[in-house]
Structure formats: structure tokens, C-alpha cells
Amino acid sequence: MSKIGTLYGLGVGPGDPELITVKAFRIMRESPVIAYPKKRMGEKSYALTIAETYVNPAEKEMLGLVFPMTRDREILRREWEKTVATVWERLSQGKDVAFVTEGDPMLYSTFIHMSRCMREAHPEVNIVSVPGVSSVNAAASRLDIPLADGDEQIAIVPATEDRAAMEKALLEHDAVVFLKVAKVLDQMIDLLRELGLTDKAMVVSKATSEQEMIWRRVEELAGARLGYLSLMVVRK
């Protein structure tokens, strides 16, 4: 059997193509296969847009992988088995596969599940993750807000409809970053009003990208519809 290729999880940053590490750049250039999350509706992957700044798609195998947006466990299992088999086919031919993911591959990334499933199916595969700049760090930089200093505590929380959990996070930490806040934006604004924290919150969408938008007064967003890649930073 030929040498098995390495599966890399490359964090390519939050949006600005310059926020990529030298190591991720090198591995992308050296890997014959670039895997990326592929959207069903034809919209180009955020991570792919960044990767194409550094590699010529004509010189690589560009492997688009569709990840199902469902909670149906049977569908998820079946689709993930297909995805792992697709990547394994290349790895088993001795080809390295660089899976590019926005932000950091070990922070709320599709690569986390990819590496877990690959290890279960093919434990012999060498899997390497390369850290990247997350949207959390990027948003703090763009807002000029220190996330934590000294003994202060910070929480990174997926925004959900669980109002009690969102309130607990706000009360117990000096700073909270709420990820994917768009779907519960009005609830979060109401909660901030109740806690007297509206003047401590800001929202960033697609941080550092050409489509970046920043709102420093969250009450202006009441009733607004924001994009999926939006987060809220609350710094007390």
C-alpha cells in the first residue's frame, strides 16, 4: 500500500486574506488537494475565497464537500460517511489533503467533526491542525476592545434562544462574545436592556472581510436581519 497522505485542517482566518499564517500558506501551496466546505446554493465558500488568493485552482484538485444542515442523526451519519470516504480516497492514494476552514479549525469548526469521523473510520491517518485567527480575535481588534486583562474572565458562547443561559453568561463574565447572534438578535437586545448593558455591546458581521459591517449601538439593530457570520461582543 502506498504511503497515506496527511489530512490538514487549515485555519485561514476570519476574512482578510492577509490574516493567514505562513504555515497555512505553505501547506496550501504544497498540498495537491484543497478541500473546502461547499454551499448547496452555489454561493462561494468563505474559506475558499480566502484560499484562492494563494493557490491556483487550475493546479490543484479543488474538492468541495457539502455538509448537511440538519439535526436528523441518520442523515448526518450517512452524509458524513460519504464525506469521509471522499477524502479518504485521496489520502489512500498518498495525497495530502488541506481542508481550509474560516477562523480556527479547533473553534466551532466543521473540521472538528471531520477529524473525529476520519479517526473513527481510518485511525491510521495522520491529522494535523494549523491554528488560525478566529472571528473572536478579529472582532476585538476591529472594535478596539480588549477581551480580557489580568484576572478578568471571558466567555465564548453560541447565541441561542435559551435566555437564562445567555443571562448567566453575561452576569458571570467580564466579557462575552456571542457567536451567530443574528437568529436571536432581538432577544439579545431585550436582555441587554434588562441588564442595563446596551451601551456595553457591539456587533460585527464578517469581521475583517471586504463585506465587514460594524454596529457600535446595538439598539439600532432592533428588528434587523443580519448575516450568519455575525457576532456580538459585550464588554462590561
mmCIF file of C-alpha atoms in Angstrom:
data_model
loop_
_atom_site.group_PDB
_atom_site.id
_atom_site.type_symbol
_atom_site.label_atom_id
_atom_site.label_comp_id
_atom_site.label_asym_id
_atom_site.label_seq_id
_atom_site.Cartn_x
_atom_site.Cartn_y
_atom_site.Cartn_z
ATOM 1 C CA MET A 1 0.000 0.000 0.000
ATOM 2 C CA SER A 2 1.287 3.458 -0.868
ATOM 3 C CA LYS A 3 2.042 5.991 1.831
ATOM 4 C CA ILE A 4 -1.121 7.514 3.253
ATOM 5 C CA GLY A 5 -1.461 11.254 2.852
ATOM 6 C CA THR A 6 -1.873 13.701 5.718
ATOM 7 C CA LEU A 7 -5.150 15.450 6.442
ATOM 8 C CA TYR A 8 -4.560 19.080 7.375
ATOM 9 C CA GLY A 9 -7.104 21.389 8.965
ATOM 10 C CA LEU A 10 -6.016 24.881 7.983
ATOM 11 C CA GLY A 11 -7.443 27.931 9.709
ATOM 12 C CA VAL A 12 -7.420 30.625 7.024
ATOM 13 C CA GLY A 13 -8.610 33.440 9.257
ATOM 14 C CA PRO A 14 -11.789 35.478 9.605
ATOM 15 C CA GLY A 15 -11.938 37.145 6.193
ATOM 16 C CA ASP A 16 -8.958 39.336 5.390
ATOM 17 C CA PRO A 17 -6.707 37.127 3.192
ATOM 18 C CA GLU A 18 -3.622 38.638 4.857
ATOM 19 C CA LEU A 19 -4.655 37.154 8.213
ATOM 20 C CA ILE A 20 -3.310 33.727 7.342
ATOM 21 C CA THR A 21 -0.251 32.125 8.874
ATOM 22 C CA VAL A 22 2.926 31.399 6.973
ATOM 23 C CA LYS A 23 2.488 27.720 7.854
ATOM 24 C CA ALA A 24 -1.049 27.535 6.448
ATOM 25 C CA PHE A 25 0.175 29.287 3.304
ATOM 26 C CA ARG A 26 2.994 26.775 2.862
ATOM 27 C CA ILE A 27 0.793 23.738 3.372
ATOM 28 C CA MET A 28 -1.796 25.021 0.909
ATOM 29 C CA ARG A 29 0.902 25.513 -1.700
ATOM 30 C CA GLU A 30 2.346 22.035 -1.113
ATOM 31 C CA SER A 31 -0.898 20.024 -0.901
ATOM 32 C CA PRO A 32 -2.261 18.587 -4.166
ATOM 33 C CA VAL A 33 -5.846 18.569 -2.843
ATOM 34 C CA ILE A 34 -7.641 21.564 -1.345
ATOM 35 C CA ALA A 35 -10.871 20.560 0.401
ATOM 36 C CA TYR A 36 -13.402 23.194 1.391
ATOM 37 C CA PRO A 37 -16.985 23.457 2.665
ATOM 38 C CA LYS A 38 -19.284 23.749 -0.352
ATOM 39 C CA LYS A 39 -22.626 25.519 -0.153
ATOM 40 C CA ARG A 40 -25.552 23.872 -1.931
ATOM 41 C CA MET A 41 -26.954 27.094 -3.387
ATOM 42 C CA GLY A 42 -23.857 27.857 -5.453
ATOM 43 C CA GLU A 43 -22.561 30.686 -3.261
ATOM 44 C CA LYS A 44 -18.796 30.514 -2.962
ATOM 45 C CA SER A 45 -17.393 29.250 0.336
ATOM 46 C CA TYR A 46 -15.930 31.955 2.561
ATOM 47 C CA ALA A 47 -12.851 29.805 3.223
ATOM 48 C CA LEU A 48 -12.441 29.013 -0.478
ATOM 49 C CA THR A 49 -12.441 32.707 -1.370
ATOM 50 C CA ILE A 50 -9.517 33.228 1.005
ATOM 51 C CA ALA A 51 -7.661 30.133 -0.220
ATOM 52 C CA GLU A 52 -7.951 31.166 -3.866
ATOM 53 C CA THR A 53 -5.884 34.232 -3.036
ATOM 54 C CA TYR A 54 -2.914 31.910 -2.577
ATOM 55 C CA VAL A 55 -3.453 28.901 -4.827
ATOM 56 C CA ASN A 56 -4.306 28.481 -8.490
ATOM 57 C CA PRO A 57 -7.396 26.222 -8.680
ATOM 58 C CA ALA A 58 -6.217 25.008 -12.076
ATOM 59 C CA GLU A 59 -3.117 23.496 -10.444
ATOM 60 C CA LYS A 60 -4.953 21.722 -7.591
ATOM 61 C CA GLU A 61 -7.795 19.316 -7.122
ATOM 62 C CA MET A 62 -10.433 21.555 -5.550
ATOM 63 C CA LEU A 63 -12.611 19.221 -3.512
ATOM 64 C CA GLY A 64 -15.922 20.770 -2.494
ATOM 65 C CA LEU A 65 -17.571 18.974 0.423
ATOM 66 C CA VAL A 66 -21.245 19.509 1.247
ATOM 67 C CA PHE A 67 -22.106 19.340 4.936
ATOM 68 C CA PRO A 68 -25.776 18.711 5.737
ATOM 69 C CA MET A 69 -27.609 21.369 7.753
ATOM 70 C CA THR A 70 -29.926 19.044 9.648
ATOM 71 C CA ARG A 71 -30.375 17.510 13.095
ATOM 72 C CA ASP A 72 -31.563 14.178 11.661
ATOM 73 C CA ARG A 73 -28.947 11.777 13.017
ATOM 74 C CA GLU A 74 -29.407 9.190 10.282
ATOM 75 C CA ILE A 75 -28.976 11.748 7.509
ATOM 76 C CA LEU A 76 -25.951 13.214 9.296
ATOM 77 C CA ARG A 77 -24.346 9.806 9.721
ATOM 78 C CA ARG A 78 -24.904 8.849 6.082
ATOM 79 C CA GLU A 79 -23.643 12.162 4.679
ATOM 80 C CA TRP A 80 -20.586 12.230 6.933
ATOM 81 C CA GLU A 81 -19.684 8.701 5.886
ATOM 82 C CA LYS A 82 -19.781 9.872 2.256
ATOM 83 C CA THR A 83 -17.631 12.903 3.045
ATOM 84 C CA VAL A 84 -15.022 10.877 4.926
ATOM 85 C CA ALA A 85 -14.942 8.293 2.103
ATOM 86 C CA THR A 86 -14.372 11.068 -0.442
ATOM 87 C CA VAL A 87 -11.413 12.474 1.498
ATOM 88 C CA TRP A 88 -10.049 9.001 2.287
ATOM 89 C CA GLU A 89 -9.989 8.171 -1.418
ATOM 90 C CA ARG A 90 -7.393 10.921 -1.919
ATOM 91 C CA LEU A 91 -5.463 10.173 1.252
ATOM 92 C CA SER A 92 -5.215 6.478 0.367
ATOM 93 C CA GLN A 93 -3.528 7.495 -2.902
ATOM 94 C CA GLY A 94 -0.784 9.174 -0.871
ATOM 95 C CA LYS A 95 -2.119 12.691 -1.485
ATOM 96 C CA ASP A 96 -2.109 15.277 1.283
ATOM 97 C CA VAL A 97 -5.478 16.998 1.711
ATOM 98 C CA ALA A 98 -5.637 20.547 3.053
ATOM 99 C CA PHE A 99 -9.098 21.254 4.441
ATOM 100 C CA VAL A 100 -9.495 25.028 4.665
ATOM 101 C CA THR A 101 -11.810 26.471 7.268
ATOM 102 C CA GLU A 102 -12.573 30.042 8.227
ATOM 103 C CA GLY A 103 -11.244 31.159 11.591
ATOM 104 C CA ASP A 104 -9.555 28.452 13.630
ATOM 105 C CA PRO A 105 -10.019 24.714 12.924
ATOM 106 C CA MET A 106 -10.425 23.872 16.622
ATOM 107 C CA LEU A 107 -13.041 26.516 17.484
ATOM 108 C CA TYR A 108 -16.607 25.707 16.382
ATOM 109 C CA SER A 109 -15.306 24.405 13.074
ATOM 110 C CA THR A 110 -16.547 21.741 10.679
ATOM 111 C CA PHE A 111 -13.033 20.328 10.790
ATOM 112 C CA ILE A 112 -13.556 19.157 14.385
ATOM 113 C CA HIS A 113 -16.194 16.673 13.260
ATOM 114 C CA MET A 114 -14.256 15.840 10.107
ATOM 115 C CA SER A 115 -11.167 14.819 12.092
ATOM 116 C CA ARG A 116 -13.254 12.841 14.603
ATOM 117 C CA CYS A 117 -15.045 10.877 11.875
ATOM 118 C CA MET A 118 -11.809 10.269 9.963
ATOM 119 C CA ARG A 119 -10.095 8.902 13.075
ATOM 120 C CA GLU A 120 -13.001 6.539 13.710
ATOM 121 C CA ALA A 121 -13.036 5.241 10.143
ATOM 122 C CA HIS A 122 -9.292 5.342 9.406
ATOM 123 C CA PRO A 123 -7.210 5.662 12.588
ATOM 124 C CA GLU A 124 -4.037 5.261 10.563
ATOM 125 C CA VAL A 125 -4.437 8.711 9.009
ATOM 126 C CA ASN A 126 -2.117 11.444 10.283
ATOM 127 C CA ILE A 127 -4.249 14.510 11.094
ATOM 128 C CA VAL A 128 -2.687 17.913 11.705
ATOM 129 C CA SER A 129 -4.462 21.160 12.577
ATOM 130 C CA VAL A 130 -2.920 24.562 11.907
ATOM 131 C CA PRO A 131 -4.347 27.354 14.072
ATOM 132 C CA GLY A 132 -5.824 30.449 12.534
ATOM 133 C CA VAL A 133 -7.093 33.871 13.597
ATOM 134 C CA SER A 134 -10.661 33.455 14.837
ATOM 135 C CA SER A 135 -13.536 35.877 14.298
ATOM 136 C CA VAL A 136 -13.467 36.425 18.066
ATOM 137 C CA ASN A 137 -9.952 37.867 17.952
ATOM 138 C CA ALA A 138 -10.643 39.696 14.719
ATOM 139 C CA ALA A 139 -13.765 41.397 16.067
ATOM 140 C CA ALA A 140 -11.956 42.543 19.207
ATOM 141 C CA SER A 141 -9.218 44.041 17.064
ATOM 142 C CA ARG A 142 -11.645 45.833 14.746
ATOM 143 C CA LEU A 143 -13.667 47.177 17.691
ATOM 144 C CA ASP A 144 -10.510 48.093 19.631
ATOM 145 C CA ILE A 145 -11.868 46.218 22.655
ATOM 146 C CA PRO A 146 -9.568 44.159 24.914
ATOM 147 C CA LEU A 147 -11.297 40.843 25.527
ATOM 148 C CA ALA A 148 -9.580 40.107 28.835
ATOM 149 C CA ASP A 149 -6.895 41.633 31.017
ATOM 150 C CA GLY A 150 -5.287 40.454 34.228
ATOM 151 C CA ASP A 151 -7.671 38.170 36.125
ATOM 152 C CA GLU A 152 -10.736 39.024 34.011
ATOM 153 C CA GLN A 153 -12.826 36.216 32.575
ATOM 154 C CA ILE A 154 -14.182 35.864 29.046
ATOM 155 C CA ALA A 155 -16.830 33.531 27.630
ATOM 156 C CA ILE A 156 -17.340 32.497 24.007
ATOM 157 C CA VAL A 157 -20.981 31.473 23.685
ATOM 158 C CA PRO A 158 -23.117 30.362 20.715
ATOM 159 C CA ALA A 159 -26.175 32.638 20.892
ATOM 160 C CA THR A 160 -29.350 30.611 21.424
ATOM 161 C CA GLU A 161 -32.966 31.071 22.488
ATOM 162 C CA ASP A 162 -32.057 29.879 25.995
ATOM 163 C CA ARG A 163 -32.456 33.295 27.591
ATOM 164 C CA ALA A 164 -31.475 32.067 31.055
ATOM 165 C CA ALA A 165 -28.175 30.670 29.743
ATOM 166 C CA MET A 166 -27.427 33.913 27.869
ATOM 167 C CA GLU A 167 -28.151 35.942 31.012
ATOM 168 C CA LYS A 168 -25.935 33.657 33.117
ATOM 169 C CA ALA A 169 -23.031 34.163 30.722
ATOM 170 C CA LEU A 170 -23.421 37.938 30.910
ATOM 171 C CA LEU A 171 -23.661 38.031 34.680
ATOM 172 C CA GLU A 172 -20.711 35.723 35.336
ATOM 173 C CA HIS A 173 -18.086 37.097 32.922
ATOM 174 C CA ASP A 174 -16.314 40.382 32.287
ATOM 175 C CA ALA A 175 -16.643 39.953 28.542
ATOM 176 C CA VAL A 176 -18.832 37.691 26.426
ATOM 177 C CA VAL A 177 -18.638 37.015 22.702
ATOM 178 C CA PHE A 178 -21.948 35.702 21.365
ATOM 179 C CA LEU A 179 -21.407 33.825 18.100
ATOM 180 C CA LYS A 180 -24.045 33.516 15.337
ATOM 181 C CA VAL A 181 -26.154 36.125 17.078
ATOM 182 C CA ALA A 182 -28.339 37.026 14.085
ATOM 183 C CA LYS A 183 -31.064 34.451 14.733
ATOM 184 C CA VAL A 184 -31.741 35.711 18.278
ATOM 185 C CA LEU A 185 -30.741 39.347 17.872
ATOM 186 C CA ASP A 186 -33.961 40.900 19.199
ATOM 187 C CA GLN A 187 -33.954 38.611 22.245
ATOM 188 C CA MET A 188 -30.348 39.577 22.988
ATOM 189 C CA ILE A 189 -31.115 43.288 22.697
ATOM 190 C CA ASP A 190 -34.067 42.883 25.100
ATOM 191 C CA LEU A 191 -31.817 41.047 27.548
ATOM 192 C CA LEU A 192 -29.151 43.732 27.341
ATOM 193 C CA ARG A 193 -31.779 46.392 28.057
ATOM 194 C CA GLU A 194 -32.994 44.439 31.077
ATOM 195 C CA LEU A 195 -29.443 44.189 32.447
ATOM 196 C CA GLY A 196 -28.513 47.768 31.583
ATOM 197 C CA LEU A 197 -25.774 46.647 29.202
ATOM 198 C CA THR A 198 -26.844 48.037 25.820
ATOM 199 C CA ASP A 199 -24.043 50.597 25.922
ATOM 200 C CA LYS A 200 -21.520 47.804 26.522
ATOM 201 C CA ALA A 201 -22.374 45.782 23.407
ATOM 202 C CA MET A 202 -21.274 45.975 19.778
ATOM 203 C CA VAL A 203 -21.915 43.780 16.735
ATOM 204 C CA VAL A 204 -19.595 42.815 13.887
ATOM 205 C CA SER A 205 -20.546 40.959 10.717
ATOM 206 C CA LYS A 206 -17.912 39.255 8.548
ATOM 207 C CA ALA A 207 -15.047 40.752 10.542
ATOM 208 C CA THR A 208 -12.036 41.969 8.503
ATOM 209 C CA SER A 209 -13.554 40.955 5.155
ATOM 210 C CA GLU A 210 -14.494 43.362 2.367
ATOM 211 C CA GLN A 211 -18.130 42.887 3.443
ATOM 212 C CA GLU A 212 -17.439 43.768 7.085
ATOM 213 C CA MET A 213 -20.069 45.816 8.916
ATOM 214 C CA ILE A 214 -19.826 47.206 12.448
ATOM 215 C CA TRP A 215 -22.567 48.471 14.728
ATOM 216 C CA ARG A 216 -21.469 50.254 17.888
ATOM 217 C CA ARG A 217 -25.028 50.976 19.064
ATOM 218 C CA VAL A 218 -26.864 47.654 19.246
ATOM 219 C CA GLU A 219 -30.285 49.214 19.810
ATOM 220 C CA GLU A 220 -30.148 50.427 16.216
ATOM 221 C CA LEU A 221 -30.371 46.760 15.189
ATOM 222 C CA ALA A 222 -33.777 46.039 16.729
ATOM 223 C CA GLY A 223 -35.784 44.193 14.074
ATOM 224 C CA ALA A 224 -32.796 43.969 11.713
ATOM 225 C CA ARG A 225 -31.818 40.858 9.769
ATOM 226 C CA LEU A 226 -28.109 40.198 9.817
ATOM 227 C CA GLY A 227 -25.953 37.629 8.052
ATOM 228 C CA TYR A 228 -24.979 34.279 9.543
ATOM 229 C CA LEU A 229 -21.381 35.353 10.262
ATOM 230 C CA SER A 230 -22.313 37.994 12.823
ATOM 231 C CA LEU A 231 -21.216 38.150 16.441
ATOM 232 C CA MET A 232 -21.821 40.377 19.433
ATOM 233 C CA VAL A 233 -19.157 41.481 21.899
ATOM 234 C CA VAL A 234 -20.288 42.587 25.349
ATOM 235 C CA ARG A 235 -17.519 44.099 27.486
ATOM 236 C CA LYS A 236 -18.535 45.231 30.968
#
